[in-house]
mmCIF file of N, CA and C in Angstrom:
data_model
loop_
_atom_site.group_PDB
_atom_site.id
_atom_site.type_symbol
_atom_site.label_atom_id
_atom_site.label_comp_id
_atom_site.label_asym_id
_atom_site.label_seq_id
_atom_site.Cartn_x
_atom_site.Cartn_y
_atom_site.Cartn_z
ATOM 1 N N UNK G 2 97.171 98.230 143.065
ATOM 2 C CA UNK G 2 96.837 99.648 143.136
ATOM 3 C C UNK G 2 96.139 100.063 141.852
ATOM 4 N N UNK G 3 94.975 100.422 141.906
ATOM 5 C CA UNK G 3 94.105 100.668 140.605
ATOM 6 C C UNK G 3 94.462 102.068 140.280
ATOM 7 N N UNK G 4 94.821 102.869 140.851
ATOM 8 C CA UNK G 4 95.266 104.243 141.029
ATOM 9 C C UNK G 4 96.458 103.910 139.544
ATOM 10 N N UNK G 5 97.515 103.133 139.329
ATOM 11 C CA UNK G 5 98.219 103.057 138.523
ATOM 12 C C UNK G 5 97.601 103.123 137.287
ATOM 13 N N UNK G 6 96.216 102.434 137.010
ATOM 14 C CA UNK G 6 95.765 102.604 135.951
ATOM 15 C C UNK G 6 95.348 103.961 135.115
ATOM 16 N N UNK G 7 95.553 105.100 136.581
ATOM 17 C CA UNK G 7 94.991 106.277 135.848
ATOM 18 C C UNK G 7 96.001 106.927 135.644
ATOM 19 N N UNK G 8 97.216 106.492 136.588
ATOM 20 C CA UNK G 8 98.580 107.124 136.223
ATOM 21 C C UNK G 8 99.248 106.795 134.880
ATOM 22 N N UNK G 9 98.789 105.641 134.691
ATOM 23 C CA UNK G 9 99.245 105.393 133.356
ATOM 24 C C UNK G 9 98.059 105.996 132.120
ATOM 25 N N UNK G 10 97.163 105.977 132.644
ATOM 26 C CA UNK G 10 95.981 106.907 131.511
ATOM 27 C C UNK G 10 96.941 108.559 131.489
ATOM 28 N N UNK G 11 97.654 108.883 133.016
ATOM 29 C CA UNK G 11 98.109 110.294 132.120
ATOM 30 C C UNK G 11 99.030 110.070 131.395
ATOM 31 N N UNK G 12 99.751 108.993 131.428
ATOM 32 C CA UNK G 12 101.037 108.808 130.770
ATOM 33 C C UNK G 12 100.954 108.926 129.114
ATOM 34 N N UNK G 13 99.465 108.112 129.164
ATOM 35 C CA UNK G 13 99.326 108.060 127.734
ATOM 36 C C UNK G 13 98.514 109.340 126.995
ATOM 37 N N UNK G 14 97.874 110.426 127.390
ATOM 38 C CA UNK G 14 97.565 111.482 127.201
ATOM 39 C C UNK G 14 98.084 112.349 127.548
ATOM 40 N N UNK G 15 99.305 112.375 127.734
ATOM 41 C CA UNK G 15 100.393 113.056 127.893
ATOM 42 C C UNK G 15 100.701 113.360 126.612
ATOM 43 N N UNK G 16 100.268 114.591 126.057
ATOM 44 C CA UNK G 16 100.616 115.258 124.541
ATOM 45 C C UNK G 16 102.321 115.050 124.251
ATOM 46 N N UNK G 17 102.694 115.788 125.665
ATOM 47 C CA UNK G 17 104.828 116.497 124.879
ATOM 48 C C UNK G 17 105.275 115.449 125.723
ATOM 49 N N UNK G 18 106.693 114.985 125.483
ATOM 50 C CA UNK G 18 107.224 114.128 126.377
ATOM 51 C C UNK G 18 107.921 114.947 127.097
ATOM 52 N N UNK G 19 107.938 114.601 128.479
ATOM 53 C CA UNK G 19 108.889 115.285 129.224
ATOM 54 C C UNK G 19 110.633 115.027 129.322
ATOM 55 N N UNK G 20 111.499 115.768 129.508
ATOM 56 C CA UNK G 20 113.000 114.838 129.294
ATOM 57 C C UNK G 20 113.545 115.012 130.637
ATOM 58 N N UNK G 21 114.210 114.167 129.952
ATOM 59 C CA UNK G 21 115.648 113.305 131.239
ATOM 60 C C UNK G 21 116.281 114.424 131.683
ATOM 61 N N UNK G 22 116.002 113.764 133.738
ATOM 62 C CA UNK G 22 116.772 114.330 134.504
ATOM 63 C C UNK G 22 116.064 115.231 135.387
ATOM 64 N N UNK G 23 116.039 116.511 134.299
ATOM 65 C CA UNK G 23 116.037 117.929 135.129
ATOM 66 C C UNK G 23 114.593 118.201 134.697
ATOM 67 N N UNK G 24 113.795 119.118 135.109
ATOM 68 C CA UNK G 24 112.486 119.642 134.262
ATOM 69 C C UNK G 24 112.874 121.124 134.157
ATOM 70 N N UNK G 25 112.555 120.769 132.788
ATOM 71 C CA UNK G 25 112.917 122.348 132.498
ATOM 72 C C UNK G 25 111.991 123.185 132.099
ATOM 73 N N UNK G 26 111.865 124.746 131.515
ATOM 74 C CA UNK G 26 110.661 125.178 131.469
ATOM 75 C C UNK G 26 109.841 124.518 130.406
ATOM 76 N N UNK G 27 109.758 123.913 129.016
ATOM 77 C CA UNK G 27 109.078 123.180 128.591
ATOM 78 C C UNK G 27 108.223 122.374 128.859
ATOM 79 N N UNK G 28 109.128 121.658 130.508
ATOM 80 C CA UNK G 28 108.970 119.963 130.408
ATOM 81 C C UNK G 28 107.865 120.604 131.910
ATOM 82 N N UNK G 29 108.589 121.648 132.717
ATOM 83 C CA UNK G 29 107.222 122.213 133.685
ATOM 84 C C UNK G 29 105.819 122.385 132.997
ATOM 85 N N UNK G 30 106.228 122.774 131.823
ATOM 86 C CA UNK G 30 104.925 123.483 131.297
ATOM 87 C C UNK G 30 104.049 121.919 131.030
ATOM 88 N N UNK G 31 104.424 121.475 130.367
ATOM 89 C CA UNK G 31 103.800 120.109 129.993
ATOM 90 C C UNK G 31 103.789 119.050 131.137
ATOM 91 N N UNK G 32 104.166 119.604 131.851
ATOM 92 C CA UNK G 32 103.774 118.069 133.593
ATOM 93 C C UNK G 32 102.460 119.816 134.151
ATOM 94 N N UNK G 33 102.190 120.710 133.991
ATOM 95 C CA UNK G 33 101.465 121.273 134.320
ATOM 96 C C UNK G 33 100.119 121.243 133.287
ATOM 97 N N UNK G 34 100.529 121.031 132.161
ATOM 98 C CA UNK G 34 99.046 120.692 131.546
ATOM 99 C C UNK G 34 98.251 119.338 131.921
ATOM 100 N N UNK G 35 99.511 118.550 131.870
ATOM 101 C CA UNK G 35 99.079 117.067 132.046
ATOM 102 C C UNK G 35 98.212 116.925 133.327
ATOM 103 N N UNK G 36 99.032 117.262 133.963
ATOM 104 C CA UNK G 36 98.100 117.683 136.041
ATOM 105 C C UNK G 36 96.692 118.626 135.588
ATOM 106 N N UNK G 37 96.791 119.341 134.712
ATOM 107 C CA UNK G 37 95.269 120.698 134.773
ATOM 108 C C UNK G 37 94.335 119.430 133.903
ATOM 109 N N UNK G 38 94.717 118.768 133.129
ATOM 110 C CA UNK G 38 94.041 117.491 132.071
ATOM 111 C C UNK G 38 93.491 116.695 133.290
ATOM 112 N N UNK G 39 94.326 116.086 134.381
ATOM 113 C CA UNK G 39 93.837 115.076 134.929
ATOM 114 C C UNK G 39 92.542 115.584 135.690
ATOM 115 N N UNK G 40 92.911 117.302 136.552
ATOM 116 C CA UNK G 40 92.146 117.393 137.581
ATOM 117 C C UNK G 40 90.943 118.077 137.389
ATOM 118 N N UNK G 41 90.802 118.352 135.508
ATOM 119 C CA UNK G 41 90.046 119.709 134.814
ATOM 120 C C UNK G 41 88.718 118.467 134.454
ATOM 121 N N UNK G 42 87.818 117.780 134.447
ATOM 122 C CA UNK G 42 86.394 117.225 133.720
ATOM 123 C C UNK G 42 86.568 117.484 132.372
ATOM 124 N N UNK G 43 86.272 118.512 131.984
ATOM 125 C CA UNK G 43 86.402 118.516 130.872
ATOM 126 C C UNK G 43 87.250 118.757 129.693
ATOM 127 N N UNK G 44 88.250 118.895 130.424
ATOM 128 C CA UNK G 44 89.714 118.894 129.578
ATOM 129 C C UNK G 44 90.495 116.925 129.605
ATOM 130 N N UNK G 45 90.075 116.554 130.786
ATOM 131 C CA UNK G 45 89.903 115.280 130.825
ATOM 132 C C UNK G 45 89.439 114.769 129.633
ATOM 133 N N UNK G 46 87.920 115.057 129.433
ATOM 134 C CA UNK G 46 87.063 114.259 128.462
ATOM 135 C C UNK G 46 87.534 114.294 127.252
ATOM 136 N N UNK G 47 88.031 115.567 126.718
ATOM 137 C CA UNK G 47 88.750 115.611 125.669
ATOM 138 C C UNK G 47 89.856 114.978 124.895
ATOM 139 N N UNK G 48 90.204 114.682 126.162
ATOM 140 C CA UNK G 48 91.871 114.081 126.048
ATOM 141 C C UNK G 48 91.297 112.579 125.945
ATOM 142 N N UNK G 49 90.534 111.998 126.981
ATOM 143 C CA UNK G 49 89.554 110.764 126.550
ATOM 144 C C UNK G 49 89.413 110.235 125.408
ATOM 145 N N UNK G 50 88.578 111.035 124.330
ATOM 146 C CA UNK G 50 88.501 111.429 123.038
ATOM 147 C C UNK G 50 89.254 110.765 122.206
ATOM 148 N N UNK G 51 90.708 111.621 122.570
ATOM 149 C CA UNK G 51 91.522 111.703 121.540
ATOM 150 C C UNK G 51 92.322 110.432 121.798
ATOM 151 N N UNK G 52 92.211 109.648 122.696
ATOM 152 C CA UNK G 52 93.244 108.695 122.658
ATOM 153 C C UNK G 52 92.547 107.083 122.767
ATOM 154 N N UNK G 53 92.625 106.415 121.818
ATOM 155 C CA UNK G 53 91.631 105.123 121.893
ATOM 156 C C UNK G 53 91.694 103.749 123.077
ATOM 157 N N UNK G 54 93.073 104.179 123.893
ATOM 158 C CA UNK G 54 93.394 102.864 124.915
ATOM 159 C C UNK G 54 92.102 103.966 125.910
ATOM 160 N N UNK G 55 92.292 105.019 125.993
ATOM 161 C CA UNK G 55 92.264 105.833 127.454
ATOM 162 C C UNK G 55 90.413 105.633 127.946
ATOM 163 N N UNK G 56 89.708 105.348 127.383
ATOM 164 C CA UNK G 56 88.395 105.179 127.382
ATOM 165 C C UNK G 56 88.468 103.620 128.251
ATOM 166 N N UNK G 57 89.138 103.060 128.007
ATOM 167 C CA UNK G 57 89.262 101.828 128.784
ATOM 168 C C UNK G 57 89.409 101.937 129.960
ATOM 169 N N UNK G 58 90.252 102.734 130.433
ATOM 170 C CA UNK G 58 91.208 102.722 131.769
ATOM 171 C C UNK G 58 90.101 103.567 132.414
ATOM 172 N N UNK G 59 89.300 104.184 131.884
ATOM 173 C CA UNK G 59 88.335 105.674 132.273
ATOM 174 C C UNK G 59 87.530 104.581 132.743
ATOM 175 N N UNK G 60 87.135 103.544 132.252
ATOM 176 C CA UNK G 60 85.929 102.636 132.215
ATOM 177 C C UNK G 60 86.560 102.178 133.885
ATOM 178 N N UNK G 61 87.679 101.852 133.988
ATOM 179 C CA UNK G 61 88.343 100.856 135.013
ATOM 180 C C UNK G 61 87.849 102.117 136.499
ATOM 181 N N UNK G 62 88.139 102.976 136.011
ATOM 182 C CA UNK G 62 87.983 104.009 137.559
ATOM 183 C C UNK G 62 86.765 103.970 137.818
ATOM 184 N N UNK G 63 85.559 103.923 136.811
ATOM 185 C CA UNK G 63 84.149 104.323 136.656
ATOM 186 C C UNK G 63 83.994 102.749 137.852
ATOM 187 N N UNK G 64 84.613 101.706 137.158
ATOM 188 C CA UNK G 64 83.810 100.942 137.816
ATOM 189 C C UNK G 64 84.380 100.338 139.554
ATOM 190 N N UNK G 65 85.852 101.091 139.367
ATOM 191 C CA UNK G 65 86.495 101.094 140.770
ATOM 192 C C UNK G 65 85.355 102.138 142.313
ATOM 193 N N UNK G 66 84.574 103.280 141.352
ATOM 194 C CA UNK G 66 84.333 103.849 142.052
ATOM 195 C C UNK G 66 82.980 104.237 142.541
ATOM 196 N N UNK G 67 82.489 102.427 141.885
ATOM 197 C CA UNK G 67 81.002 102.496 141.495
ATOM 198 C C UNK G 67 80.011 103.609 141.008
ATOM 199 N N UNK G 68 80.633 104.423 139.926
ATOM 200 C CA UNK G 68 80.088 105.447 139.092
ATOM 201 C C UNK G 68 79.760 106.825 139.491
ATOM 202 N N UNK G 69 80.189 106.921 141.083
ATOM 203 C CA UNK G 69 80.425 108.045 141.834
ATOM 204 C C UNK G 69 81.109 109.306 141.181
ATOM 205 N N UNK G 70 80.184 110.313 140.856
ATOM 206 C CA UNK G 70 81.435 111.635 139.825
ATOM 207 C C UNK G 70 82.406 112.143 141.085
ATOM 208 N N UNK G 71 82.241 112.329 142.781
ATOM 209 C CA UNK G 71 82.961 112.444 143.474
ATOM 210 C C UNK G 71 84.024 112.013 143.467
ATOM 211 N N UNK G 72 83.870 111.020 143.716
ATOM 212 C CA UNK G 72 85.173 110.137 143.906
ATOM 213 C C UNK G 72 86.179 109.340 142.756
ATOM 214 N N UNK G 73 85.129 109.378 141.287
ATOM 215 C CA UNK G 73 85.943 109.752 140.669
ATOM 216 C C UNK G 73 86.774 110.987 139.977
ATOM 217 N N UNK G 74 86.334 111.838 140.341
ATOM 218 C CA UNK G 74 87.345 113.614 140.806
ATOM 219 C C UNK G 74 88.424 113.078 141.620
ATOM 220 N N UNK G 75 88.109 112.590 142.518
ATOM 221 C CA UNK G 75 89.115 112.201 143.470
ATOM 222 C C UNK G 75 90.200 111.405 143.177
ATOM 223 N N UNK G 76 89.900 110.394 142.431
ATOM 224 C CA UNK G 76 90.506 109.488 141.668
ATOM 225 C C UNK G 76 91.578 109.994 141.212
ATOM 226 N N UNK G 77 90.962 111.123 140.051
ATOM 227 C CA UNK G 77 91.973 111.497 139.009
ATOM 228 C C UNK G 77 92.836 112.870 139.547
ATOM 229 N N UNK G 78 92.465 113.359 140.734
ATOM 230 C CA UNK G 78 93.042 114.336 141.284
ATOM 231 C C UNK G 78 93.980 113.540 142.049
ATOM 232 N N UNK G 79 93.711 112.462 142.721
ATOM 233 C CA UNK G 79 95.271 111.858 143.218
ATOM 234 C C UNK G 79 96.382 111.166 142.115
ATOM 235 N N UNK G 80 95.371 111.200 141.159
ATOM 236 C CA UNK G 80 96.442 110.440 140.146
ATOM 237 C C UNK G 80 97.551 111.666 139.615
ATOM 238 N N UNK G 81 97.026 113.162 139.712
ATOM 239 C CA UNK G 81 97.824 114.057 138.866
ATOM 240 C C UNK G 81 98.952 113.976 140.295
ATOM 241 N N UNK G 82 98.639 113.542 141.547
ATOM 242 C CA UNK G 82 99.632 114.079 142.467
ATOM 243 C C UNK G 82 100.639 112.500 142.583
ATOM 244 N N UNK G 83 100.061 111.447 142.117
ATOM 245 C CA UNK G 83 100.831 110.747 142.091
ATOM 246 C C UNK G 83 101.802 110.624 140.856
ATOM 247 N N UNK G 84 101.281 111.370 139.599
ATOM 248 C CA UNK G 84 102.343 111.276 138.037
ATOM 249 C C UNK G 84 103.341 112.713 138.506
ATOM 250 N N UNK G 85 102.732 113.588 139.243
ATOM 251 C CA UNK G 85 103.408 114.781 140.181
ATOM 252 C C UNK G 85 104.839 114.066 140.585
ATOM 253 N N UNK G 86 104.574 113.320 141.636
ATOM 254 C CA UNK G 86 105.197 112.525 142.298
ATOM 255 C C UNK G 86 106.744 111.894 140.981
ATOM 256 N N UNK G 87 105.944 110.800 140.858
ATOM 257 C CA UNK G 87 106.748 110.316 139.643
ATOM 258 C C UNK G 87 107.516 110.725 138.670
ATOM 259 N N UNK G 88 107.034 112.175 137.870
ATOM 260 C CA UNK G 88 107.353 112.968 137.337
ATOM 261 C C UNK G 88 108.944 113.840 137.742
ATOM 262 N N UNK G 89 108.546 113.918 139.071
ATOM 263 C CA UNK G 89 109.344 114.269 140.144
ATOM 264 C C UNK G 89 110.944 113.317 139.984
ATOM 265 N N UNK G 90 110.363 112.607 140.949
ATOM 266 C CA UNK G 90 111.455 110.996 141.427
ATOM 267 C C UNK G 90 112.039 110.587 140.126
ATOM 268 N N UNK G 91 111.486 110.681 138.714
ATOM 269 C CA UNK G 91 112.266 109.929 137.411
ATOM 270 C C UNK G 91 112.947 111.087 137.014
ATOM 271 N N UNK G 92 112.624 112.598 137.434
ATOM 272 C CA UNK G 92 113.540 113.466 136.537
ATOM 273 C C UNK G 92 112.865 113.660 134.718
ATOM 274 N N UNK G 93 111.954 113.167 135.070
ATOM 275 C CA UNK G 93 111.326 113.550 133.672
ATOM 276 C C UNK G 93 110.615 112.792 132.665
ATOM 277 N N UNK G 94 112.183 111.741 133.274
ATOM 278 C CA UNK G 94 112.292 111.152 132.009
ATOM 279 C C UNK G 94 111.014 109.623 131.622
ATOM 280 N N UNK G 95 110.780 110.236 130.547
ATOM 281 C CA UNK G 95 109.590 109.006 130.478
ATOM 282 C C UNK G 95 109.571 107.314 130.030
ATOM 283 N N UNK G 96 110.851 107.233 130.304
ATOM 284 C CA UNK G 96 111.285 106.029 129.723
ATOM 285 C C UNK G 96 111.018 105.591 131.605
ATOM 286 N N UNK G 97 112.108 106.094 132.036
ATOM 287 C CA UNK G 97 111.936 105.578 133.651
ATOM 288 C C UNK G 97 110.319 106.010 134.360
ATOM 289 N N UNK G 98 109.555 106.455 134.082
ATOM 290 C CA UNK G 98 108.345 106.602 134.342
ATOM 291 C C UNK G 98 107.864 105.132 134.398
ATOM 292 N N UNK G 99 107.402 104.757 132.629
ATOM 293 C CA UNK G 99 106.981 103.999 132.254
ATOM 294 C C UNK G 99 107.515 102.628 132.992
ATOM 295 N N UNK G 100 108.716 102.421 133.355
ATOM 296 C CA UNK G 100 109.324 101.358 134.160
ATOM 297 C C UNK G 100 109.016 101.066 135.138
ATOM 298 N N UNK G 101 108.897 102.378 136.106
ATOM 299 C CA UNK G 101 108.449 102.664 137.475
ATOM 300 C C UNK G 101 106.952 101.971 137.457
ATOM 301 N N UNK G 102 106.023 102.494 136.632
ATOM 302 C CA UNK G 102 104.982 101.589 136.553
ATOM 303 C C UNK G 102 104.646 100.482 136.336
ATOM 304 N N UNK G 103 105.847 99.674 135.211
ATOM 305 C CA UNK G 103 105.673 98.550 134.906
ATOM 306 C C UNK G 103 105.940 97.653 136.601
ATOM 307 N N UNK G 104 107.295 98.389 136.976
ATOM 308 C CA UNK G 104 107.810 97.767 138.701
ATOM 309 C C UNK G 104 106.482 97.438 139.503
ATOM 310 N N UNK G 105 105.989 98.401 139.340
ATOM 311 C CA UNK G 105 104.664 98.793 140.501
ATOM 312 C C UNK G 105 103.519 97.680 140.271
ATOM 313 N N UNK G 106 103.803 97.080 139.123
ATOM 314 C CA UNK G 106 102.675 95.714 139.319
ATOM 315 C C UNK G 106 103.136 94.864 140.064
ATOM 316 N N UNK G 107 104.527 94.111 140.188
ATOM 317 C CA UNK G 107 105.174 93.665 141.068
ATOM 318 C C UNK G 107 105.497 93.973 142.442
ATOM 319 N N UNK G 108 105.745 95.186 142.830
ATOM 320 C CA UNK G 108 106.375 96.044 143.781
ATOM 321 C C UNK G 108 105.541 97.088 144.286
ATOM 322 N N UNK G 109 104.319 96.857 144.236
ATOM 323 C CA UNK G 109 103.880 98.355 144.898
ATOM 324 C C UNK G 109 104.712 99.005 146.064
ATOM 325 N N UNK G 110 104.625 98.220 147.217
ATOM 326 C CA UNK G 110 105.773 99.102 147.989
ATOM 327 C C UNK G 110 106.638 99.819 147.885
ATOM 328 N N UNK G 111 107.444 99.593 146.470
ATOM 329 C CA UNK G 111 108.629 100.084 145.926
ATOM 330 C C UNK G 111 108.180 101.055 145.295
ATOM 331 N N UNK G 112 106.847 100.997 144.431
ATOM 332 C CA UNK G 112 106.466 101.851 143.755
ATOM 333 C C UNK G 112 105.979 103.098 144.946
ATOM 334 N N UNK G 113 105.417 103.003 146.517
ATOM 335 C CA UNK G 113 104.820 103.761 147.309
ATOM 336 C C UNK G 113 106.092 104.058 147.634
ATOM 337 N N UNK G 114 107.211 103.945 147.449
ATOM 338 C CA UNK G 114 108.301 104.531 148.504
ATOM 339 C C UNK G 114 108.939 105.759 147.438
ATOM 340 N N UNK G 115 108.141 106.097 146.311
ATOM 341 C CA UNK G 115 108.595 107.304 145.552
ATOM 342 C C UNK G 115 107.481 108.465 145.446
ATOM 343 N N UNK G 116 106.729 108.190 146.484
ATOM 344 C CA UNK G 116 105.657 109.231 146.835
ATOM 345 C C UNK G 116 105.739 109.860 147.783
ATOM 346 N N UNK G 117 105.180 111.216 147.920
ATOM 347 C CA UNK G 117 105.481 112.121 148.468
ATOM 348 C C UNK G 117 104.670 111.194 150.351
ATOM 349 N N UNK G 118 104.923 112.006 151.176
ATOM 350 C CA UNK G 118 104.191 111.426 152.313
ATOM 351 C C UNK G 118 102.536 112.122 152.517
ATOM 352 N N UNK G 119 102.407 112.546 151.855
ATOM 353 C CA UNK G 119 101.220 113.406 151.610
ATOM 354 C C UNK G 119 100.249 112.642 150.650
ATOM 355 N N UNK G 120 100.873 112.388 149.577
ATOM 356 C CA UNK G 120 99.848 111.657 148.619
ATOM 357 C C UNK G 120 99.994 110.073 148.857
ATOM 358 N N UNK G 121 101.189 109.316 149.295
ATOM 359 C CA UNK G 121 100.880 108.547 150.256
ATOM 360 C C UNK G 121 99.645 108.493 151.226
ATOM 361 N N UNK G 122 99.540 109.434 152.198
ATOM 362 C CA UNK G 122 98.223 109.271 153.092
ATOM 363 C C UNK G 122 96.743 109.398 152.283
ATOM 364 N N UNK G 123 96.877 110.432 151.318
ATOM 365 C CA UNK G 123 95.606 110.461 150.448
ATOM 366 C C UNK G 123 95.541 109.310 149.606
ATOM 367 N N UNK G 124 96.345 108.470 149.087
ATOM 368 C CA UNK G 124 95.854 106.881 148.846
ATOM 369 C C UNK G 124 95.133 106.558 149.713
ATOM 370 N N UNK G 125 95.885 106.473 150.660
ATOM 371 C CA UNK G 125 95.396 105.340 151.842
ATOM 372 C C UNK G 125 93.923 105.735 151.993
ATOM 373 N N UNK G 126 93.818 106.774 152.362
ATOM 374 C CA UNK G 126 92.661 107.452 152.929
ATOM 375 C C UNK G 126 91.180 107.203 151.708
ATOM 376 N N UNK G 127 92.142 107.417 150.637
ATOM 377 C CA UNK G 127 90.918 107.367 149.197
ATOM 378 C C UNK G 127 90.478 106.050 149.339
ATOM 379 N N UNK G 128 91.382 105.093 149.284
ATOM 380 C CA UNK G 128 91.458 103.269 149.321
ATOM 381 C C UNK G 128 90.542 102.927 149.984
ATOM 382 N N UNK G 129 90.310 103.928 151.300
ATOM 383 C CA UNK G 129 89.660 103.386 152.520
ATOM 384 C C UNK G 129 88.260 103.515 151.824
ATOM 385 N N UNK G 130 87.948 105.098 151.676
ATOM 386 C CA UNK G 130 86.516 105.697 151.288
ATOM 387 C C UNK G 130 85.967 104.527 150.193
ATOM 388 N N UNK G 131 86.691 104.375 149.380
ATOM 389 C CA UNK G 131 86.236 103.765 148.362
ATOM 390 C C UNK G 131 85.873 102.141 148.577
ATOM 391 N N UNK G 132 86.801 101.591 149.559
ATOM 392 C CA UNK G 132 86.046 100.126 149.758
ATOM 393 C C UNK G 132 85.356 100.139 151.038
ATOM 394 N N UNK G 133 85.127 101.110 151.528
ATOM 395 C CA UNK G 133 84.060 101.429 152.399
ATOM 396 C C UNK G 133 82.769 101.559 151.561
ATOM 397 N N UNK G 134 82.633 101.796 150.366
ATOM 398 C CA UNK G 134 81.656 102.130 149.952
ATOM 399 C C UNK G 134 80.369 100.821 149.805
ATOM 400 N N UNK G 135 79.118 101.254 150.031
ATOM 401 C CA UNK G 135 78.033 99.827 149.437
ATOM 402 C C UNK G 135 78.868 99.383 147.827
ATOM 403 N N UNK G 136 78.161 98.349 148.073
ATOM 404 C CA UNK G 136 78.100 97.968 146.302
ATOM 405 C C UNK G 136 76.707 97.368 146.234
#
């Protein structure tokens, strides 16, 4: 799932850490910037910028999506609903985040069975568009 790579790009431009368990108003506020970062262009780029792994992983979608600005919007708009997701299912906490992802190289299934059924189908559906595409 290449999609992980951008989930983990928010992980790592993720300014505040979120905490264990519960989300509280802090930890809302900061899983709501992180989501406006992923789905905003140019609040994106910024955050790009500032973090020296994240230009890499940016590179990985660019070339997942054969350089399409559509679909990479799309990209990073399912990624805020999949760290949504995650964000969700770990309770916050970013230790179990980070795990959940590490699982998900092994386990995608395991990793798809903590998604909503909604952003579930918009994988699928993105997965499709995208290796439907020429190269």
């Amino acid at each position: 799932m290449k999609v992980l790579a951008v989930t983990s790009l928010a992980l790592l431009l993720c300014a505040t850490p979120l905490a264990a368990q519960t989300l509280d108003p802090a930890s809302q506020e900061a899983l709501a910037a992180t989501l406006g970062m992923l789905r905003d262009p140019a609040q994106r780029a910024a955050a790009l910028g500032a973090n020296p792994q994240a230009p890499g992983l940016d590179a990985r979608v660019q070339a997942m999506v054969g350089g399409s600005p559509q679909l990479t919007q799309e990209v990073y708009e399912l990624a805020a609903e999949i760290f949504g997701d995650l964000t969700r299912a770990s309770g916050g906490d970013l230790g179990k985040m980070n795990a959940e992802l590490e699982r998900a190289t092994a386990d995608p299934a395991g990793f798809a069975a903590l998604l909503s059924p909604a952003t579930l189908a918009r994988l699928r559906a993105l997965a499709v568009r995208i290796s439907d595409r020429p190269r």
